[in-house]
Amino acid sequence: DLNADFYKQTCPDLLKIVRKEVKDALKIEMRMAASLLRLHFVDCFVNGCDASILLDGSNSEKFATPNLNSVRGFQVVDAVKSAVESACSGVVSCADILALIARDSVLLSGGPTWKVLLGRRDGLVPNQRGANLAIPSQYDTLDTIISKFANVGLNVTDVVSLSGAHTIGRARCATFSKRLWNFFNTGGPDSTMEKDMLSDLQHVCLVNGDGNKTTALDRNSNDLFDNHYYQNLLDGKGLLYSDQILFNGGDDETKSVVDNYRRKPKLFFDDFIKSMIKMGNIGPVTGSSGQIRKNCRVIN
Ligand code: HEM
Ligand SMILES: [Ca+2]
């Protein structure tokens, strides 16, 4: 089993080193917190939390549809890894580094903190096909999203609490512009989107415009890890279809959890922590399987 003291003897300064490197990265760009948090998620959903997302190559998970031109922050992971290697060479897995970076990114964005369980080992192969199947798409139905979470042992509450990660960060026009212009071939916009936000975004994401332009996932609170995301869902201001359907998708359970998190920031933080720990426990490679990579981008 994973445990918080796994590197206590072998790398006593690990937590300090990671914290410092993440801090330095956020000084340069605050959004990096979001990008780094997301890496832990897309790692854990594919082959468990084994740093498979970090492997380079033509069969890399970086080229899977949900990740292509979208996941970022790999240079920061490299910087953290080399700082850790300087202090304790060959000891700390890239998978554990991703889990620690995610925790620090949330904390340094104003969110809650928790003890990260450690002792994961790094996987030996990427799984691009698995990434295409396992990572939820922003146009999946709520049932599909719930079943993709269930496939990795996460429940409906986890879906709503972890979606709260979208309280920070940005998304590209390519991931939501269908909602603005021709929503599922209706010829018009998604009627659940609040009207001022709609007209504003229609000016950001033009028809046939630059799909790589970005806007805040949590409108008006995009660098702060808070529960404002859920208020936005009540107001029709979720950016992704997959965000807004947590409230408007016809599921009373997700709807009431959204409303609870909106009213009770502490409840959101507590549940987010629980769900992050659950997510961090997905299929960990431990014992003598896998390896401790020297360079997170390639197997030893
Ligand atoms: C519920 C299913 C989910 C779907 C459909 C989804 C989808 C997406 C999409 C489409 C983007 C924007 C990508 C782009 O525009 O290039 C995004 C960004 C992001 N996602 Fe999710 N996501 C989900 C769950 C999660 C979870 C569980 C986490 C973490 C715990 C997470 C963390 C993030 C963060 C922080 C960003 C912003 C990244 C940045 O600014 O670089 N997401 N997600
Ligand atoms: Ca926020």
Coordinates of C-alpha atoms and ligand atoms in Angstrom, one line a residue:
D1 CA 0.0 0.0 0.0
L2 CA 1.0 3.6 -0.6
N3 CA 2.0 5.6 2.5
A4 CA 2.9 9.2 3.2
D5 CA 6.3 8.4 4.7
F6 CA 7.5 6.3 1.9
Y7 CA 10.6 8.5 1.2
K8 CA 11.2 9.6 4.7
Q9 CA 14.6 7.9 4.9
T10 CA 15.6 7.8 1.3
C11 CA 14.7 11.4 0.3
P12 CA 13.9 13.4 3.4
D13 CA 13.7 16.8 1.6
L14 CA 11.4 15.6 -1.2
L15 CA 8.4 17.5 -0.3
K16 CA 10.3 20.8 0.1
I17 CA 12.1 20.4 -3.2
V18 CA 8.8 19.7 -5.1
R19 CA 7.1 22.7 -3.4
K20 CA 9.9 25.1 -4.3
E21 CA 10.0 24.0 -8.0
V22 CA 6.2 24.3 -8.3
K23 CA 6.3 27.7 -6.7
D24 CA 9.0 28.9 -9.1
A25 CA 6.9 27.6 -12.1
L26 CA 3.8 29.4 -10.9
K27 CA 5.7 32.7 -10.5
I28 CA 6.3 32.5 -14.3
E29 CA 2.8 31.4 -15.2
M30 CA -0.1 30.9 -12.8
R31 CA -2.1 28.8 -15.2
M32 CA 0.6 26.1 -14.9
A33 CA -1.0 25.0 -11.6
A34 CA -4.0 23.9 -13.6
S35 CA -2.0 22.2 -16.3
L36 CA 0.0 20.3 -13.7
L37 CA -3.1 19.2 -11.8
R38 CA -4.6 17.9 -15.0
L39 CA -1.5 15.8 -15.8
H40 CA -2.0 13.7 -12.6
F41 CA -5.7 13.1 -13.7
V42 CA -4.9 12.0 -17.3
D43 CA -2.1 9.8 -15.9
C44 CA -4.2 8.0 -13.3
F45 CA -7.1 7.2 -15.7
V46 CA -4.8 5.3 -18.0
N47 CA -2.9 2.2 -16.6
G48 CA -3.2 3.7 -13.2
C49 CA -1.0 6.5 -11.8
D50 CA 2.2 5.2 -13.3
A51 CA 3.5 8.3 -15.1
S52 CA 2.6 6.7 -18.5
I53 CA 1.5 10.2 -19.7
L54 CA 5.1 11.4 -19.4
L55 CA 6.6 8.9 -21.9
D56 CA 7.6 10.4 -25.2
G57 CA 7.5 8.7 -28.6
S58 CA 5.1 8.2 -31.5
N59 CA 2.8 6.0 -29.4
S60 CA 2.8 8.5 -26.5
E61 CA -0.4 9.2 -24.6
K62 CA 0.4 12.8 -25.4
F63 CA -1.0 12.1 -28.9
A64 CA -4.3 10.6 -27.7
T65 CA -7.3 12.6 -28.8
P66 CA -8.2 14.1 -25.4
N67 CA -4.5 15.1 -24.8
L68 CA -3.4 16.2 -28.3
N69 CA -2.4 19.9 -28.5
S70 CA -3.8 20.2 -25.0
V71 CA -1.8 18.7 -22.2
R72 CA 1.1 20.8 -21.1
G73 CA 3.6 21.3 -18.3
F74 CA 6.1 18.6 -19.2
Q75 CA 9.1 21.0 -18.9
V76 CA 8.1 21.8 -15.3
V77 CA 7.8 18.1 -14.5
D78 CA 11.4 17.7 -15.9
A79 CA 12.6 20.5 -13.7
V80 CA 11.1 19.0 -10.6
K81 CA 12.5 15.6 -11.5
S82 CA 16.0 16.9 -12.0
A83 CA 15.9 18.8 -8.7
V84 CA 14.8 15.6 -7.0
E85 CA 17.4 13.6 -8.7
S86 CA 20.2 16.0 -7.6
A87 CA 19.1 15.4 -4.0
C88 CA 18.3 11.7 -4.1
S89 CA 19.2 9.9 -7.3
G90 CA 17.2 7.0 -8.6
V91 CA 14.8 6.9 -5.7
V92 CA 11.6 8.8 -6.4
S93 CA 9.2 7.7 -9.1
C94 CA 7.8 10.1 -11.7
A95 CA 4.3 8.9 -10.8
D96 CA 4.8 10.1 -7.2
I97 CA 6.3 13.4 -8.4
L98 CA 3.1 14.0 -10.4
A99 CA 0.9 13.3 -7.3
L100 CA 3.0 15.8 -5.2
I101 CA 3.0 18.4 -8.0
A102 CA -0.8 18.1 -8.2
R103 CA -1.2 18.6 -4.5
D104 CA 1.1 21.6 -4.4
S105 CA -0.6 23.2 -7.5
V106 CA -4.0 23.0 -5.7
L107 CA -2.6 24.5 -2.5
L108 CA -0.6 27.3 -4.2
S109 CA -3.8 28.2 -6.0
G110 CA -5.6 28.8 -2.8
G111 CA -7.1 25.3 -2.4
P112 CA -7.0 22.7 0.3
T113 CA -4.0 20.5 1.1
W114 CA -3.6 16.9 2.1
K115 CA -1.0 14.2 2.8
V116 CA 0.0 12.6 -0.5
L117 CA 0.3 8.8 -0.3
L118 CA 3.6 7.7 -2.0
G119 CA 5.3 4.6 -3.2
R120 CA 4.0 4.3 -6.8
R121 CA 6.4 3.0 -9.4
D122 CA 6.7 4.1 -13.0
G123 CA 5.1 2.0 -15.8
L124 CA 7.1 0.7 -18.7
V125 CA 4.7 1.4 -21.6
P126 CA 2.4 4.2 -22.8
N127 CA -1.2 3.2 -23.7
Q128 CA -2.5 5.6 -26.3
R129 CA -5.5 3.5 -27.2
G130 CA -6.3 3.2 -23.5
A131 CA -6.1 7.0 -23.2
N132 CA -8.6 7.4 -26.0
L133 CA -11.0 5.0 -24.3
A134 CA -10.6 5.9 -20.7
I135 CA -10.3 9.7 -20.6
P136 CA -13.7 11.4 -20.6
S137 CA -14.5 13.7 -23.5
Q138 CA -16.1 17.1 -23.0
Y139 CA -19.0 16.0 -25.3
D140 CA -19.6 12.6 -23.5
T141 CA -23.1 12.2 -22.0
L142 CA -23.2 12.3 -18.2
D143 CA -23.9 8.5 -18.2
T144 CA -20.7 7.9 -20.2
I145 CA -18.7 10.2 -17.9
I146 CA -20.1 8.4 -14.8
S147 CA -19.2 5.0 -16.3
K148 CA -15.7 6.1 -17.3
F149 CA -15.2 7.1 -13.7
A150 CA -16.7 3.8 -12.5
N151 CA -14.3 1.9 -14.6
V152 CA -11.4 3.2 -12.4
G153 CA -13.3 2.8 -9.2
L154 CA -14.7 6.4 -8.8
N155 CA -18.3 7.1 -8.0
V156 CA -20.8 9.9 -8.9
T157 CA -19.7 12.1 -6.0
D158 CA -16.1 11.8 -7.3
V159 CA -17.3 12.9 -10.7
V160 CA -18.7 16.1 -9.3
S161 CA -15.9 16.8 -6.8
L162 CA -13.1 16.2 -9.3
S163 CA -14.8 18.2 -12.0
G164 CA -14.3 21.0 -9.5
A165 CA -10.7 20.9 -10.7
H166 CA -12.1 23.1 -13.5
T167 CA -12.1 25.9 -10.9
I168 CA -8.7 26.8 -12.3
G169 CA -7.2 26.8 -15.8
R170 CA -8.3 27.4 -19.3
A171 CA -9.8 25.6 -22.3
R172 CA -9.4 26.1 -26.0
C173 CA -12.2 27.2 -28.3
A174 CA -11.9 23.8 -30.0
T175 CA -13.2 22.1 -26.9
F176 CA -16.4 24.1 -26.5
S177 CA -17.2 26.2 -29.6
K178 CA -19.8 23.7 -30.8
R179 CA -21.9 25.0 -27.9
L180 CA -21.8 28.5 -29.3
W181 CA -22.8 28.0 -32.9
N182 CA -24.2 24.7 -33.9
F183 CA -24.9 22.6 -30.8
F184 CA -25.3 19.0 -31.8
N185 CA -26.6 20.1 -35.2
T186 CA -29.5 22.1 -33.9
G187 CA -28.3 25.1 -35.9
G188 CA -28.1 27.2 -32.8
P189 CA -26.3 27.6 -29.5
D190 CA -26.6 25.4 -26.4
S191 CA -29.7 26.9 -24.7
T192 CA -28.3 26.2 -21.2
M193 CA -25.5 28.7 -21.6
E194 CA -26.1 32.1 -20.0
K195 CA -26.8 34.8 -22.6
D196 CA -24.0 37.3 -21.8
M197 CA -21.4 34.6 -21.6
L198 CA -22.7 33.2 -24.9
S199 CA -22.3 36.5 -26.8
D200 CA -19.0 37.2 -25.2
L201 CA -17.6 33.8 -26.2
Q202 CA -19.0 34.1 -29.7
H203 CA -16.6 37.0 -30.0
V204 CA -13.7 35.0 -28.7
C205 CA -14.3 31.9 -30.7
L206 CA -15.3 32.9 -34.2
V207 CA -16.8 30.4 -36.7
N208 CA -13.7 28.9 -38.4
G209 CA -11.6 31.0 -36.0
D210 CA -8.4 29.9 -34.1
G211 CA -9.4 26.8 -32.2
N212 CA -6.4 27.2 -29.9
K213 CA -7.5 30.4 -28.4
T214 CA -8.3 29.9 -24.7
T215 CA -10.7 31.2 -22.1
A216 CA -11.2 30.6 -18.4
L217 CA -12.9 27.3 -17.4
D218 CA -14.2 29.0 -14.2
R219 CA -15.3 32.4 -15.5
N220 CA -14.3 35.2 -13.1
S221 CA -12.3 32.9 -10.8
N222 CA -9.8 31.2 -13.0
D223 CA -6.6 31.4 -11.0
L224 CA -8.2 30.7 -7.6
F225 CA -9.0 27.3 -6.4
D226 CA -12.5 27.9 -4.8
N227 CA -16.0 26.6 -5.2
H228 CA -17.1 29.4 -7.6
Y229 CA -17.1 26.8 -10.4
Y230 CA -20.3 25.3 -8.9
Q231 CA -22.0 28.7 -8.6
N232 CA -21.2 29.2 -12.3
L233 CA -23.0 25.9 -13.1
L234 CA -26.1 27.1 -11.4
D235 CA -25.9 30.3 -13.4
G236 CA -25.5 28.6 -16.7
K237 CA -21.8 29.6 -16.9
G238 CA -20.1 26.3 -17.1
L239 CA -17.7 26.4 -20.0
L240 CA -17.6 22.8 -21.2
Y241 CA -20.7 20.8 -22.0
S242 CA -19.4 18.2 -19.5
D243 CA -19.3 20.8 -16.8
Q244 CA -22.8 22.2 -17.4
I245 CA -24.5 18.8 -17.6
L246 CA -23.5 18.1 -14.0
F247 CA -26.3 20.6 -13.2
N248 CA -28.5 20.5 -16.3
G249 CA -28.0 16.9 -17.5
G250 CA -31.2 15.6 -15.9
D251 CA -29.4 13.7 -13.1
D252 CA -30.8 14.7 -9.7
E253 CA -27.8 13.2 -7.9
T254 CA -25.1 15.2 -9.6
K255 CA -27.4 18.3 -9.5
S256 CA -27.8 18.2 -5.8
V257 CA -24.1 17.6 -5.2
V258 CA -23.3 20.7 -7.3
D259 CA -25.8 22.7 -5.2
N260 CA -24.2 21.4 -2.0
Y261 CA -20.7 22.3 -3.1
R262 CA -21.9 25.7 -4.1
R263 CA -23.3 26.4 -0.7
K264 CA -20.6 24.6 1.4
P265 CA -17.0 25.4 0.3
K266 CA -15.6 23.3 3.2
L267 CA -17.6 20.3 2.0
F268 CA -16.2 20.7 -1.5
F269 CA -12.7 20.9 -0.2
D270 CA -13.1 17.9 2.0
D271 CA -14.6 15.8 -0.7
F272 CA -12.1 17.0 -3.3
I273 CA -9.3 15.8 -1.0
K274 CA -11.0 12.4 -0.6
S275 CA -11.5 12.0 -4.3
M276 CA -7.9 13.1 -5.1
I277 CA -6.6 10.4 -2.8
K278 CA -8.9 7.8 -4.4
M279 CA -7.8 8.9 -7.8
G280 CA -4.2 8.7 -6.7
N281 CA -4.7 5.1 -5.7
I282 CA -5.9 3.9 -9.1
G283 CA -3.9 0.8 -10.1
P284 CA -0.6 1.8 -8.5
V285 CA 2.4 -0.1 -9.7
T286 CA 4.2 -1.1 -6.5
G287 CA 6.7 -3.7 -5.1
S288 CA 9.1 -4.9 -7.8
S289 CA 7.0 -4.2 -10.9
G290 CA 7.7 -1.2 -13.0
Q291 CA 10.8 0.9 -12.3
I292 CA 12.0 4.3 -11.0
R293 CA 12.7 6.2 -14.1
K294 CA 15.8 8.4 -14.3
N295 CA 14.2 10.6 -16.9
C296 CA 10.4 10.8 -16.8
R297 CA 10.2 10.9 -20.6
V298 CA 11.9 7.5 -21.3
I299 CA 12.1 4.2 -19.6
N300 CA 15.6 3.3 -18.2
Ligands
HEM1 C1 -15.2 14.9 -15.8 C2 -14.6 14.6 -16.9 C3 -13.6 15.6 -17.5 C4 -13.6 16.1 -18.8 C5 -14.6 15.8 -19.9 C6 -12.5 17.1 -18.9 C7 -12.2 17.7 -20.0 C8 -11.3 18.8 -20.1 C9 -11.1 19.6 -21.2 C10 -11.8 19.4 -22.6 C11 -10.2 20.6 -20.9 C12 -9.7 21.7 -21.8 C13 -8.6 21.1 -22.7 C14 -8.2 22.1 -23.8 O1 -8.9 23.0 -24.1 O2 -7.2 21.9 -24.4 C15 -9.9 20.4 -19.5 C16 -9.0 21.1 -18.8 C17 -8.6 20.9 -17.5 N1 -9.0 19.8 -16.8 FE1 -10.5 18.5 -17.2 N2 -11.9 17.1 -17.7 C18 -12.5 16.3 -16.8 C19 -12.1 16.0 -15.5 C20 -11.0 16.6 -14.9 C21 -10.4 16.1 -13.7 C22 -10.9 14.9 -12.9 C23 -9.4 16.9 -13.4 C24 -8.4 16.9 -12.2 C25 -8.7 16.4 -11.1 C26 -9.3 17.9 -14.5 C27 -8.5 19.0 -14.5 C28 -8.4 19.9 -15.5 C29 -7.7 21.2 -15.5 C30 -7.0 21.7 -14.2 C31 -7.8 21.8 -16.7 C32 -7.2 23.1 -17.2 C33 -5.8 22.8 -17.7 C34 -5.0 24.0 -18.2 O3 -5.4 25.1 -18.0 O4 -3.9 23.7 -18.8 N3 -10.3 17.6 -15.4 N4 -10.6 19.3 -19.1
CA2 CA -12.0 29.3 -9.3

